[in-house]
Structures are given as C-alpha cells and as structure tokens.
Short mmCIF file of C-alpha atoms in Angstrom, two decimals:
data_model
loop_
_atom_site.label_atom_id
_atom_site.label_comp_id
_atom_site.label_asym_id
_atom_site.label_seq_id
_atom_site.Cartn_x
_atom_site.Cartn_y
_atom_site.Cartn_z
CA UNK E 1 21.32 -9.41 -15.16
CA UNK E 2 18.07 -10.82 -16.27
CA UNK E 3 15.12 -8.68 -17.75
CA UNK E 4 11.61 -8.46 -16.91
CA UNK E 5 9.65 -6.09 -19.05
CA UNK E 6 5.89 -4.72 -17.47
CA UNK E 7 2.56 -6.01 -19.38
CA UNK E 8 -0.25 -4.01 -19.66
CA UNK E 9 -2.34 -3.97 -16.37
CA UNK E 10 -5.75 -6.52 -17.12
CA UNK E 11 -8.91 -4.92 -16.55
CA UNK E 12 -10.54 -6.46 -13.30
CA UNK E 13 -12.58 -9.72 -14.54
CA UNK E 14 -15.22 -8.93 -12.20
CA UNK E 15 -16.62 -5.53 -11.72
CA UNK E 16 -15.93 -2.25 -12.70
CA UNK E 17 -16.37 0.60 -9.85
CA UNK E 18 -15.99 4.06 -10.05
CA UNK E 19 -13.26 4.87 -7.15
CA UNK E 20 -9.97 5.43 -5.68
CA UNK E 21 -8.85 2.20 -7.68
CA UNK E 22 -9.48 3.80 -11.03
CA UNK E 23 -7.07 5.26 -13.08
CA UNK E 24 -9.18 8.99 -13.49
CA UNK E 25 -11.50 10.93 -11.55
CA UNK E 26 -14.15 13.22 -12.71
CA UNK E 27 -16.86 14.91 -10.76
CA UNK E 28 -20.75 14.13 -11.60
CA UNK E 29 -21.11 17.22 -13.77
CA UNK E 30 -18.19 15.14 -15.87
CA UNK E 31 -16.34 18.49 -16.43
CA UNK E 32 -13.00 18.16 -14.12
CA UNK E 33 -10.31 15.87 -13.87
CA UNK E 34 -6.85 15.79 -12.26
CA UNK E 35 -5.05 16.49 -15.72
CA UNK E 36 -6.53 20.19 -15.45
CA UNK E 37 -5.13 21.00 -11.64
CA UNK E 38 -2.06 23.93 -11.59
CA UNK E 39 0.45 21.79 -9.88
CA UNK E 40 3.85 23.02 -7.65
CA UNK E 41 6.67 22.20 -9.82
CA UNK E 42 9.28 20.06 -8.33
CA UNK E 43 11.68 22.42 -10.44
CA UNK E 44 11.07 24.89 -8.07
CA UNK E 45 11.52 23.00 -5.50
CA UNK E 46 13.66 25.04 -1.93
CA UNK E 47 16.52 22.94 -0.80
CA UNK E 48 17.47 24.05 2.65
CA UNK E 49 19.89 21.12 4.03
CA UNK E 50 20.39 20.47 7.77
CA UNK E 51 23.13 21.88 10.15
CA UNK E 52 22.86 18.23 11.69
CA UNK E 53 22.79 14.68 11.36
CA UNK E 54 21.60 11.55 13.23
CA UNK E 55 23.28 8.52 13.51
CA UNK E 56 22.24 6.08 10.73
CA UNK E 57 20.61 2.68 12.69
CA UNK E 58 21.81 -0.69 11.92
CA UNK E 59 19.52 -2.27 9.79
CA UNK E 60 19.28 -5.76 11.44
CA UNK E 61 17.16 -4.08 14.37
CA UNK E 62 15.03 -1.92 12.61
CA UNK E 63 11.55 -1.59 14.06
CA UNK E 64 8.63 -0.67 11.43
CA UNK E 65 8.28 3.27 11.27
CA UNK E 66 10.13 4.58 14.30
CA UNK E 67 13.34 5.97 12.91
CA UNK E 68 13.62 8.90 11.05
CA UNK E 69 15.33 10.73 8.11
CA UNK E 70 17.21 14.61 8.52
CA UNK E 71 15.18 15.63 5.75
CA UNK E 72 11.11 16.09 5.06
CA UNK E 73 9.63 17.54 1.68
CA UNK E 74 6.88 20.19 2.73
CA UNK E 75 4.31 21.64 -0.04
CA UNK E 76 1.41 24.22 1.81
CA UNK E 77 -1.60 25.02 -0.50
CA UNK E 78 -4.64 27.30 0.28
CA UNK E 79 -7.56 28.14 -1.64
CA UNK E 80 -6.67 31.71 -2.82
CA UNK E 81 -2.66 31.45 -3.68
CA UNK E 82 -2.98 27.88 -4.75
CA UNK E 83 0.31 25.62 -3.80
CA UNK E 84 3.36 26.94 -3.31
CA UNK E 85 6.83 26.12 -3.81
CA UNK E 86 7.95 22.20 -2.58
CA UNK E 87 10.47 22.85 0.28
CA UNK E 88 12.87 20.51 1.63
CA UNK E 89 14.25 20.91 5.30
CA UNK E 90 15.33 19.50 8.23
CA UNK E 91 12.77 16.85 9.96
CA UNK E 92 11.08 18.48 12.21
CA UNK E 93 7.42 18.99 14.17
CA UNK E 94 4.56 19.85 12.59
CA UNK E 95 2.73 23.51 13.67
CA UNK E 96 -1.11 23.59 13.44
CA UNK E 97 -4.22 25.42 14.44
CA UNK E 98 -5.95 23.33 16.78
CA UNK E 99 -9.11 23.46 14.78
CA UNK E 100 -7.28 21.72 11.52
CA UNK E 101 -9.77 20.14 10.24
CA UNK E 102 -7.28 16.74 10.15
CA UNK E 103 -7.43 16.55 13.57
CA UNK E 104 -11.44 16.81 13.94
CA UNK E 105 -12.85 14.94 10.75
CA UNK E 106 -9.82 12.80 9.53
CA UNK E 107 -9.45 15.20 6.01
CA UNK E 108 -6.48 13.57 5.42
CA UNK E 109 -5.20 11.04 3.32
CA UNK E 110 -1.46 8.89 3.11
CA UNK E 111 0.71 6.96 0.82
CA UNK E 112 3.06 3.88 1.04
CA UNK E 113 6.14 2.77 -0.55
CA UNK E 114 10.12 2.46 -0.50
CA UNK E 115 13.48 2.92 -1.64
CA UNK E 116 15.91 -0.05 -2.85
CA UNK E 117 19.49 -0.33 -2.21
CA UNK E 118 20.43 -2.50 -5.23
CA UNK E 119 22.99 -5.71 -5.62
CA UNK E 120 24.71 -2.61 -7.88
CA UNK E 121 24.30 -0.11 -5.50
CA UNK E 122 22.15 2.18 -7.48
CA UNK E 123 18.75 3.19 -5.77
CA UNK E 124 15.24 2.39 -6.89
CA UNK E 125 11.60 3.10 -6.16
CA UNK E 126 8.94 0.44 -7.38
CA UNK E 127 6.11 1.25 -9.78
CA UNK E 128 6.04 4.64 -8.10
CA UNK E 129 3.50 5.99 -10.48
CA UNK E 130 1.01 3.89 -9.32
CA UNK E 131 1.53 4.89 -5.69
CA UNK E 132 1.00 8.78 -6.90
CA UNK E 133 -2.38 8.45 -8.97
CA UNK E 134 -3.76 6.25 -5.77
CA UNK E 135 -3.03 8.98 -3.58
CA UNK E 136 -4.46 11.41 -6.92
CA UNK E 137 -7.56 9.68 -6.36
CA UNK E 138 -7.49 9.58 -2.54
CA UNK E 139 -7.48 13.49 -2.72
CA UNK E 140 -9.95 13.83 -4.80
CA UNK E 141 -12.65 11.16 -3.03
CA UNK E 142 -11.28 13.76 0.53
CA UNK E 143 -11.87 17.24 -1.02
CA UNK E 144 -8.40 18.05 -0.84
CA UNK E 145 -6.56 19.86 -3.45
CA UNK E 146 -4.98 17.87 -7.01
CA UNK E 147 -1.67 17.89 -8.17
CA UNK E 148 0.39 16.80 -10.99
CA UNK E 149 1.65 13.38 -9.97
CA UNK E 150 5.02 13.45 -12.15
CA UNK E 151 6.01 16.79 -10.08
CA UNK E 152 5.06 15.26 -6.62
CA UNK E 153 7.01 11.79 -7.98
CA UNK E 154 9.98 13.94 -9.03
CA UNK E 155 10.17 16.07 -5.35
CA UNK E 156 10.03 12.87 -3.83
CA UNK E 157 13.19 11.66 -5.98
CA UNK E 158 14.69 14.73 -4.61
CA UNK E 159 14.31 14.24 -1.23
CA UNK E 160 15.66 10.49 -1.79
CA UNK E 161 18.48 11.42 -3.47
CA UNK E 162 19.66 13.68 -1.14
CA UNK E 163 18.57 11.14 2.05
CA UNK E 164 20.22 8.31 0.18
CA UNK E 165 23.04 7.20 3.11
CA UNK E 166 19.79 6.18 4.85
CA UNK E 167 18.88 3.34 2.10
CA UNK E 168 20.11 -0.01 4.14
CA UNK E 169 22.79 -1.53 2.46
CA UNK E 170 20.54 -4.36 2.77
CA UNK E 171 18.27 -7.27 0.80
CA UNK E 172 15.71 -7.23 3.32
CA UNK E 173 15.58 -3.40 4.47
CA UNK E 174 14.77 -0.41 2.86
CA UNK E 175 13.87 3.20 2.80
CA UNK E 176 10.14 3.90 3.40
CA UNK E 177 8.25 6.59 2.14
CA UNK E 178 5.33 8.29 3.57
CA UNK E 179 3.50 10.81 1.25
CA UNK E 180 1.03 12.34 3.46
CA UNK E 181 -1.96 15.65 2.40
CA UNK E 182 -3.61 16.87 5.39
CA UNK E 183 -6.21 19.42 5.61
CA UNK E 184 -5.39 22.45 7.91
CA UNK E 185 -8.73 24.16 7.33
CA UNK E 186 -8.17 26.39 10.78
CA UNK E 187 -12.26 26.13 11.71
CA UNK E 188 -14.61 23.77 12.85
CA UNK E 189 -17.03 23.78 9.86
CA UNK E 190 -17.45 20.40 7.88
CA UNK E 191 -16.56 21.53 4.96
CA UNK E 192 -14.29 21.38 1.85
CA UNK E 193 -10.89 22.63 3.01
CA UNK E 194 -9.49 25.96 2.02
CA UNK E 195 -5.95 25.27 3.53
CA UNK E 196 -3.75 22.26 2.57
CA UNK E 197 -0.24 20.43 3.83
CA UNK E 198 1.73 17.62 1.79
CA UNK E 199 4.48 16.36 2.90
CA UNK E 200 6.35 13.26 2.88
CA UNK E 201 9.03 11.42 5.30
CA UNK E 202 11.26 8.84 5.33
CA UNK E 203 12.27 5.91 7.72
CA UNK E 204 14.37 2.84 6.87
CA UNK E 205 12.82 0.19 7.70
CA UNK E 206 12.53 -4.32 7.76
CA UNK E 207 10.30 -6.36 7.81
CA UNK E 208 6.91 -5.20 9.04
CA UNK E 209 6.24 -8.18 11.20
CA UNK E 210 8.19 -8.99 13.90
CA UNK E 211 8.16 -12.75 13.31
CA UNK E 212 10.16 -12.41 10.47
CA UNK E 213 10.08 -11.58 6.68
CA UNK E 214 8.18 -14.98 5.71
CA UNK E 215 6.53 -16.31 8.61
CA UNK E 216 3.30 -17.59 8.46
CA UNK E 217 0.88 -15.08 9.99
CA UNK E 218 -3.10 -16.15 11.69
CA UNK E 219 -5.81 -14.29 11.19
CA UNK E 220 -9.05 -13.63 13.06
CA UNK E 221 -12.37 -13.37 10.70
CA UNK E 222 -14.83 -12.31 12.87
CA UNK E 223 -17.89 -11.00 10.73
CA UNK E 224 -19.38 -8.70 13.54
CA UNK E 225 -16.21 -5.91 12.56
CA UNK E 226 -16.89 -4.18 8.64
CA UNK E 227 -13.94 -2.53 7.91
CA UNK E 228 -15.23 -0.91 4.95
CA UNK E 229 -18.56 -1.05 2.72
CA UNK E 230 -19.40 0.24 -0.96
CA UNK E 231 -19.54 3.55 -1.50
CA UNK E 232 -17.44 4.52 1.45
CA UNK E 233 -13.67 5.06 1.29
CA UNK E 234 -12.16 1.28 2.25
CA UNK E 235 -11.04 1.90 -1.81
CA UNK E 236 -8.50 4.97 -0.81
CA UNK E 237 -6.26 5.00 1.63
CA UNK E 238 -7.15 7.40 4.41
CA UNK E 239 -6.20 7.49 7.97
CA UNK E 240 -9.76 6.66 9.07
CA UNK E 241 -9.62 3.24 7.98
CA UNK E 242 -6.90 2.47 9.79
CA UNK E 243 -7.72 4.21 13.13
CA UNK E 244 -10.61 2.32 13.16
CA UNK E 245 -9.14 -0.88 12.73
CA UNK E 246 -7.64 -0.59 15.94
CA UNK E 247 -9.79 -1.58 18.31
CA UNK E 248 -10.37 -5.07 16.09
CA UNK E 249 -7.08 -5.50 15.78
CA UNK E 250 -6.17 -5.89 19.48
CA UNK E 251 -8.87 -8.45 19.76
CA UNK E 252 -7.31 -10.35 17.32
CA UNK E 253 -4.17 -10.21 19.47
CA UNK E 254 -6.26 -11.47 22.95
CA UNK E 255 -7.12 -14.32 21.03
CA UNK E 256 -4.07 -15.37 19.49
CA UNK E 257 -4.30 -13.80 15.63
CA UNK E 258 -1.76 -11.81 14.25
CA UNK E 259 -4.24 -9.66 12.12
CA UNK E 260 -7.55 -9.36 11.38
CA UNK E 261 -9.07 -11.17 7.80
CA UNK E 262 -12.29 -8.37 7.33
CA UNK E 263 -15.38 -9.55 6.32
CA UNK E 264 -18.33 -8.50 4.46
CA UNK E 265 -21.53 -9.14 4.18
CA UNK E 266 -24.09 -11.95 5.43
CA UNK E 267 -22.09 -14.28 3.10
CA UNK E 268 -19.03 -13.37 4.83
CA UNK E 269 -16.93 -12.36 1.93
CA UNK E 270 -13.70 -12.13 2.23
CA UNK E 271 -12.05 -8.96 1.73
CA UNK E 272 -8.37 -7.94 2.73
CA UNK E 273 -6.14 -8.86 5.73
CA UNK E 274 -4.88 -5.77 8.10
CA UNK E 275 -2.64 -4.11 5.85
CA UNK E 276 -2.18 -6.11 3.02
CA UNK E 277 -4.61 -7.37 -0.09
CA UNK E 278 -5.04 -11.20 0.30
CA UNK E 279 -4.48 -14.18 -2.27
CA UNK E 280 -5.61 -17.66 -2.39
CA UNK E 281 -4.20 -20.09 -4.57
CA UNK E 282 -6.44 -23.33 -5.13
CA UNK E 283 -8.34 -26.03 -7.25
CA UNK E 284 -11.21 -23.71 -7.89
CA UNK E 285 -15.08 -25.76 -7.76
CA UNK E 286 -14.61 -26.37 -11.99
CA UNK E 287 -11.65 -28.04 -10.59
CA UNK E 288 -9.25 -25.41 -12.05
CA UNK E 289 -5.87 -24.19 -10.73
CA UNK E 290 -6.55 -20.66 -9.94
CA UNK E 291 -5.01 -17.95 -8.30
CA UNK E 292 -7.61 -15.87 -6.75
CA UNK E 293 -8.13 -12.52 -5.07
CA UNK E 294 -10.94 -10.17 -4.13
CA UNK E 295 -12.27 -7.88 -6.93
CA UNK E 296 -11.81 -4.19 -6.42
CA UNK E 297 -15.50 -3.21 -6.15
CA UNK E 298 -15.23 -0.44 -3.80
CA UNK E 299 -14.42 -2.20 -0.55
CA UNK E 300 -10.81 -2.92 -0.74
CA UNK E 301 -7.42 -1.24 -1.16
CA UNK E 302 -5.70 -1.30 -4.74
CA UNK E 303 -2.75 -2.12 -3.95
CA UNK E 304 0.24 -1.90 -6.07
CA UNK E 305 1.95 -5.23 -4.99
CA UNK E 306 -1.60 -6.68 -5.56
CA UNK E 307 -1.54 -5.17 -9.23
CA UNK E 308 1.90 -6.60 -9.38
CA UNK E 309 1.11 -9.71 -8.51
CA UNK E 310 -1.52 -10.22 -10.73
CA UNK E 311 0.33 -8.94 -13.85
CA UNK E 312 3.35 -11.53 -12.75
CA UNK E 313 0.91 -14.10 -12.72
CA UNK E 314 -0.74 -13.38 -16.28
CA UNK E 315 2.54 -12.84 -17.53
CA UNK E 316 3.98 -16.72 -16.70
CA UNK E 317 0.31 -18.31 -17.92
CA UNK E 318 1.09 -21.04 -15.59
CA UNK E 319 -2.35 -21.10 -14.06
CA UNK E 320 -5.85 -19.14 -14.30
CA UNK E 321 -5.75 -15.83 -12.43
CA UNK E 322 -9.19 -14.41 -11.70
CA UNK E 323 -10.40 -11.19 -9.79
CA UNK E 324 -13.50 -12.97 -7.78
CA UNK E 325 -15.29 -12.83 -4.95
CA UNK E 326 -14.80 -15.28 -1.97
CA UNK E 327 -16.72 -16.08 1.00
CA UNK E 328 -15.22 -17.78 4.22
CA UNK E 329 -18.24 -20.83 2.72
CA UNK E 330 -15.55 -21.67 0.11
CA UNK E 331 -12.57 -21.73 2.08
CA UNK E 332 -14.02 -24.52 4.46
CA UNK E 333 -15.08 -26.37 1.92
CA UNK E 334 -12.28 -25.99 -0.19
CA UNK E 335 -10.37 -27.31 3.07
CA UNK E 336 -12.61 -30.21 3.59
CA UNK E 337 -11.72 -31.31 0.09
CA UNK E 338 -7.97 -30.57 0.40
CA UNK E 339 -8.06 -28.14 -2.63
CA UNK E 340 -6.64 -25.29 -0.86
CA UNK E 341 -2.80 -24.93 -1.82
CA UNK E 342 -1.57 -21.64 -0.60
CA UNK E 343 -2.65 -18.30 0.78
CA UNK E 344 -0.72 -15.15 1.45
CA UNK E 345 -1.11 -11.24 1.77
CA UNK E 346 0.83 -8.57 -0.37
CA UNK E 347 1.66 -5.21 0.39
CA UNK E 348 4.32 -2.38 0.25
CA UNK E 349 4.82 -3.04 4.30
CA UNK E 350 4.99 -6.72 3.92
CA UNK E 351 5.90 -7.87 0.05
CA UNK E 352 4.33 -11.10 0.65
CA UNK E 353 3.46 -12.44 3.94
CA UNK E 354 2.29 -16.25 3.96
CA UNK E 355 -1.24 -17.56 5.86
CA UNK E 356 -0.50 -20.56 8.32
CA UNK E 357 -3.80 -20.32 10.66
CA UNK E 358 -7.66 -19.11 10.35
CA UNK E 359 -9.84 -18.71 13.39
CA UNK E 360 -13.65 -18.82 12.76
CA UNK E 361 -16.23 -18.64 14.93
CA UNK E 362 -14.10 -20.40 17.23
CA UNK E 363 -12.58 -23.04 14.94
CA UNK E 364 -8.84 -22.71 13.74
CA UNK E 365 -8.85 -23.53 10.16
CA UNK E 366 -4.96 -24.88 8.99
CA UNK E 367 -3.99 -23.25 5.90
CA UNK E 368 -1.79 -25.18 4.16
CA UNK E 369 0.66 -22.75 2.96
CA UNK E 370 3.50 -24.13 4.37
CA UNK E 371 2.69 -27.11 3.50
CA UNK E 372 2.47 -26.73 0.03
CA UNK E 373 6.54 -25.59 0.11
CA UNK E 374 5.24 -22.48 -0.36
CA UNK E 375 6.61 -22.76 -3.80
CA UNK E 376 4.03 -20.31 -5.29
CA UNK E 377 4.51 -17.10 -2.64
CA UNK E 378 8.30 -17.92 -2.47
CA UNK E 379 8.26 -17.44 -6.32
CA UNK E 380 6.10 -14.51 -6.16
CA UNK E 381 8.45 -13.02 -3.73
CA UNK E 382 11.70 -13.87 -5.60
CA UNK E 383 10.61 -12.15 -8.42
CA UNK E 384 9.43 -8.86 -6.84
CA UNK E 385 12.51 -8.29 -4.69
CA UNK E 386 14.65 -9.66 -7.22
CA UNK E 387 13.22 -6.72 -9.28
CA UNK E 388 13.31 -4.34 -6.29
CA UNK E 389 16.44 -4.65 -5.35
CA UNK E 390 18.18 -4.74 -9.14
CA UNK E 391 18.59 -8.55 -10.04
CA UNK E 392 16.50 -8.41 -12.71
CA UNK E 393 16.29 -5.48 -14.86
CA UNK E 394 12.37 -3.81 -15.01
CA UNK E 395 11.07 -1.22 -16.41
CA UNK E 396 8.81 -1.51 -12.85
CA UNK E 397 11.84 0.39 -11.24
CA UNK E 398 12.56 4.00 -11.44
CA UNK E 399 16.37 4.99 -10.61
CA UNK E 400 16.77 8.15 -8.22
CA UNK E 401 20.09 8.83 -9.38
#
C-alpha cells in the first residue's frame, strides 16, 4: 500500500480566536486547564454484554442515523464523587429528571465521527484525537465537567471493538459515532451543572444525503437567518446550533435548496453550509489559484475534515491555500469573470459533498463544480477515503484492534 504521513497542522493565516477551535482552554484567571481534570479511566471501564442481538442492516439502504448498535458506553459524573467508572451495556433508553437541565437550557454538547472497514479488513477511526479535544473544548465553553481525552478515545475503542460486526463491509458505509455530555442538573436554576452524563452510540451508516455520495448539492444564502455570531458558541458543537437551524433549513427545502449557505454580516460573509465547512477553489482577484475557506474566527465549526483538507492541500503545494474571509460580493463577481472553478463542503457526515447551484436574493447562481470535472474535490476525496478505509497507509488512522 501507499503511505501518507500527517504534517504539522498550519496556524490559521487569518485570525487567531480564543475558542472551541483552539487546541487549550484556560479560564480568565489563567489558572485551569483540561490537563489538570481527574479523568474516569477507560481501564476501569464495566463490560456488561447483551443477552440479545439485532439483525445487522444491509448497508446499501442505510438511512443517516436511524439504526442502532447492541451496545452504548455510559460515564455519570456529579459534582461531589466526581466521574465514575465508564460502563458499557446494552442500548437502551435514557432515564432523567424532568428538570435536567439538557432538556430546559440545551447544557449539552455532541461529537461526530466513524469507524472504517478497511480493503484489509482491519478497523479504523480517523484523526480521532482531534474529534476528542473539540468536544474538550465544547465542555468547557458549556460548564460541563473535563476529562482526559486519551481515556474517553480509548472507551470509545472499546465499545468499537466489541460492536465491530456492525462496521459495513463496505467503501461507502461506515460505523458512526456519537459522543454525547449532557447535563442532568435535576433543578431549574441556570446554573453550572452539578450532575453530568457521557455517553456515546453507534449507527452504521451511508451517505448523508440522499442524492448520493457526490451529487452536487444547492444552497439557499439568505442573509436575514445568522446562524452563529462572535463570541457565541457557532465555534463548538452544541445541540443549540443545530436545533435552531431547523426552521431555516425547511425554507431552504420550499424553495428548492438542499441546505442552507449561512451568512454573516452586512457584507454577507460567507460562513459554513448546514453541516459541513465550505471550500472554494478559484483564480483569486491577484489572479492566483487559491483554495479558499472561511477563517475560524469564532463563527464557524472546526472541523476535522476541514483541518484535513487544508493540511492535504499544503502538503501537495500545487496551489495557494489561504484561511480568508469571503463575502457572497466575490462569488458573483468571481462568476461574472469565470474565475470560479470548484466549490464543495467537508464534513465527517458528508466527506466531501460538491456545490452545483446558489440561490440569492432570488437569482440562482451556477457553480461550476461539475463543470470543472470536479478534478479537485474528486482528488480531495480519493485521498481521504483512500486513507479511511486503508489504501494508503496514515498515521491519520488509529486501528481498534
């Protein structure tokens, strides 16, 4: 097999923000960071296997999220006893006081990303690390308890391991993971939590849109929607900016758009698409080739296919690659002068999804993705599945086995 060795991850070229997307946390007295939490210890971790099993779905009907492991990795936490040993059981309903505060001020936080079945059979999880200090740095920006992010990476390889019959023997399925903390606070004060639940599922999944793995997706920008602003929490990834995406969402849908491209600002930045990060690859205005994408300044997700991306793209020096802001202003005229080559989302859901169709205050604006082959995203997406799935050897993969 070929090799592909990890670079180190560039600094972003535009800002630097204090936020879920760093690598640390401290709080404004500068005295605590995550290193000093007393984590559970995966060591200790309670196997208790189930009495029985489902049937295992065929992977070329999955539907996004609606299937379901036999096991689920439970940690509880509280204030006074601290956490207590990870537990692995049967899947099964949750039990909560009704006054959680999850369920009244969204003190909760999640996680994304998957399972391989390699072309050797062996089973792989991609750049998980980078998955567990995002959701580090979620908990922290919540109020919700730390942990060490080896032990919860290592329970998690547990659970995997022992759910591994439910990794599709497939190149485009896999086995999604869903790290979740939750507060269970049982009373109705706004405050920090003193009660905590993390625990993670599984569900084999394909591809997250319906159309297909690489279809061309349209998107609605409609600047009177913010998804998130700086200083708020569009950096972490929290429930709350999802639920409230809804509503948006299904107006993209009465109008023909697959997702919604968020705005921001009176320049009408643009910021991220639905669930993924978004790319544009160009002749920039000094008439260089350039692949560009949104800085993280607070407003959008850091995602780890983003990251990826970006480190790919350094790594092959074929073209500039700049962290930048860009308004809706410089994709029209961009258009007009036929300098826009391709544009495409990344995500854990998704991989890489390409961008056929913009509407804008009422005007569809062609992308020329497909077009333009797409010879960039379909290279971009060779390489990180052909990593994910074991045709290339990385030291981006970590085996469960």
């Amino acid at each position: 097999m070929a090799s592909f060795q990890a670079m180190t991850t560039p600094a972003a070229a535009i800002t630097s923000h204090q936020s879920c997307g760093n690598e640390s946390a401290t709080n404004d007295s500068g005295g605590y960071t995550h290193d000093d939490v007393v984590s559970f210890k995966a060591a200790e971790t309670v196997i208790e296997l189930a009495s029985t099993f489902k049937e295992k779905p065929d992977p070329s009907n999955l539907v996004f999220g609606t299937v379901f492991t036999d096991h689920m990795l439970t940690i509880e936490w509280s204030a006074s006893d601290g956490w207590q040993k990870p537990h692995i059981g049967p899947f099964k309903n949750l039990s909560m006081h009704p006054a959680s505060s999850a369920l009244h001020y969204a003190v909760e936080l999640f996680e994304g990303l998957k399972a391989y079945r390699g072309v050797d059979n062996n089973i792989r999880l991609f750049r998980p690390l980078n998955n567990m200090e995002r959701m580090l740095r979620s908990a922290y920006r919540a109020g919700l308890p730390s942990f060490g992010k080896e032990e919860l990476l290592e329970c998690i390889r547990k659970l995997v391991k022992i759910e591994k019959a439910w990794v599709p023997e497939s190149s485009s399925a896999s086995l999604y993971i869903r790290p979740t903390l939750i507060g269970t606070e049982p009373s109705l004060g706004v405050k920090k939590p003193s009660r905590a639940l993390l625990y993670v599922i599984l569900s084999p999944v394909g591809p997250y849109f319906s159309t297909g793995i690489f279809s061309p997706v349209s998107l609605w920008a409609d600047p009177k929607y913010t998804r998130a602003w700086r200083g708020g929490t569009g950096d972490c990834k929290m429930g709350g900016n999802y639920g409230a995406s809804i509503y948006a969402q299904y107006e993209a849908m009465e109008v023909g758009c697959q997702q919604v491209l968020w705005l921001y600002g009176d320049s009408h930045q643009i910021t991220e698409v639905g669930t993924m990060n978004l790319f544009l690859y160009w002749i920039n205005e000094n008439g260089d080739e350039e692949l560009a994408t949104p800085p993280l300044d607070g407003v959008i997700l850091p995602g780890v296919t983003r990251q990826s991306i970006i480190d790919l793209a350094h790594k092959w020096g074929d073209f500039k690659v700049t962290e930048r802001y860009l308004t809706m202003g410089d994709l029209i005229t961009a258009l007009k002068e036929n300098r826009v080559k391709e544009m495409f989302g990344a995500g854990t859901a998704c991989v890489v999804c390409p961008v056929g169709r913009i509407l804008y205050k009422g005007n569809n604006l062609h992308i020329p993705t497909m077009d333009n082959g797409p010879k960039l995203t379909t290279r971009i997406l060779k390489q990180l599945t052909d990593i994910q799935y074991g045709r290339i050897e990385s030291d981006w993969t970590h085996s469960v086995q």
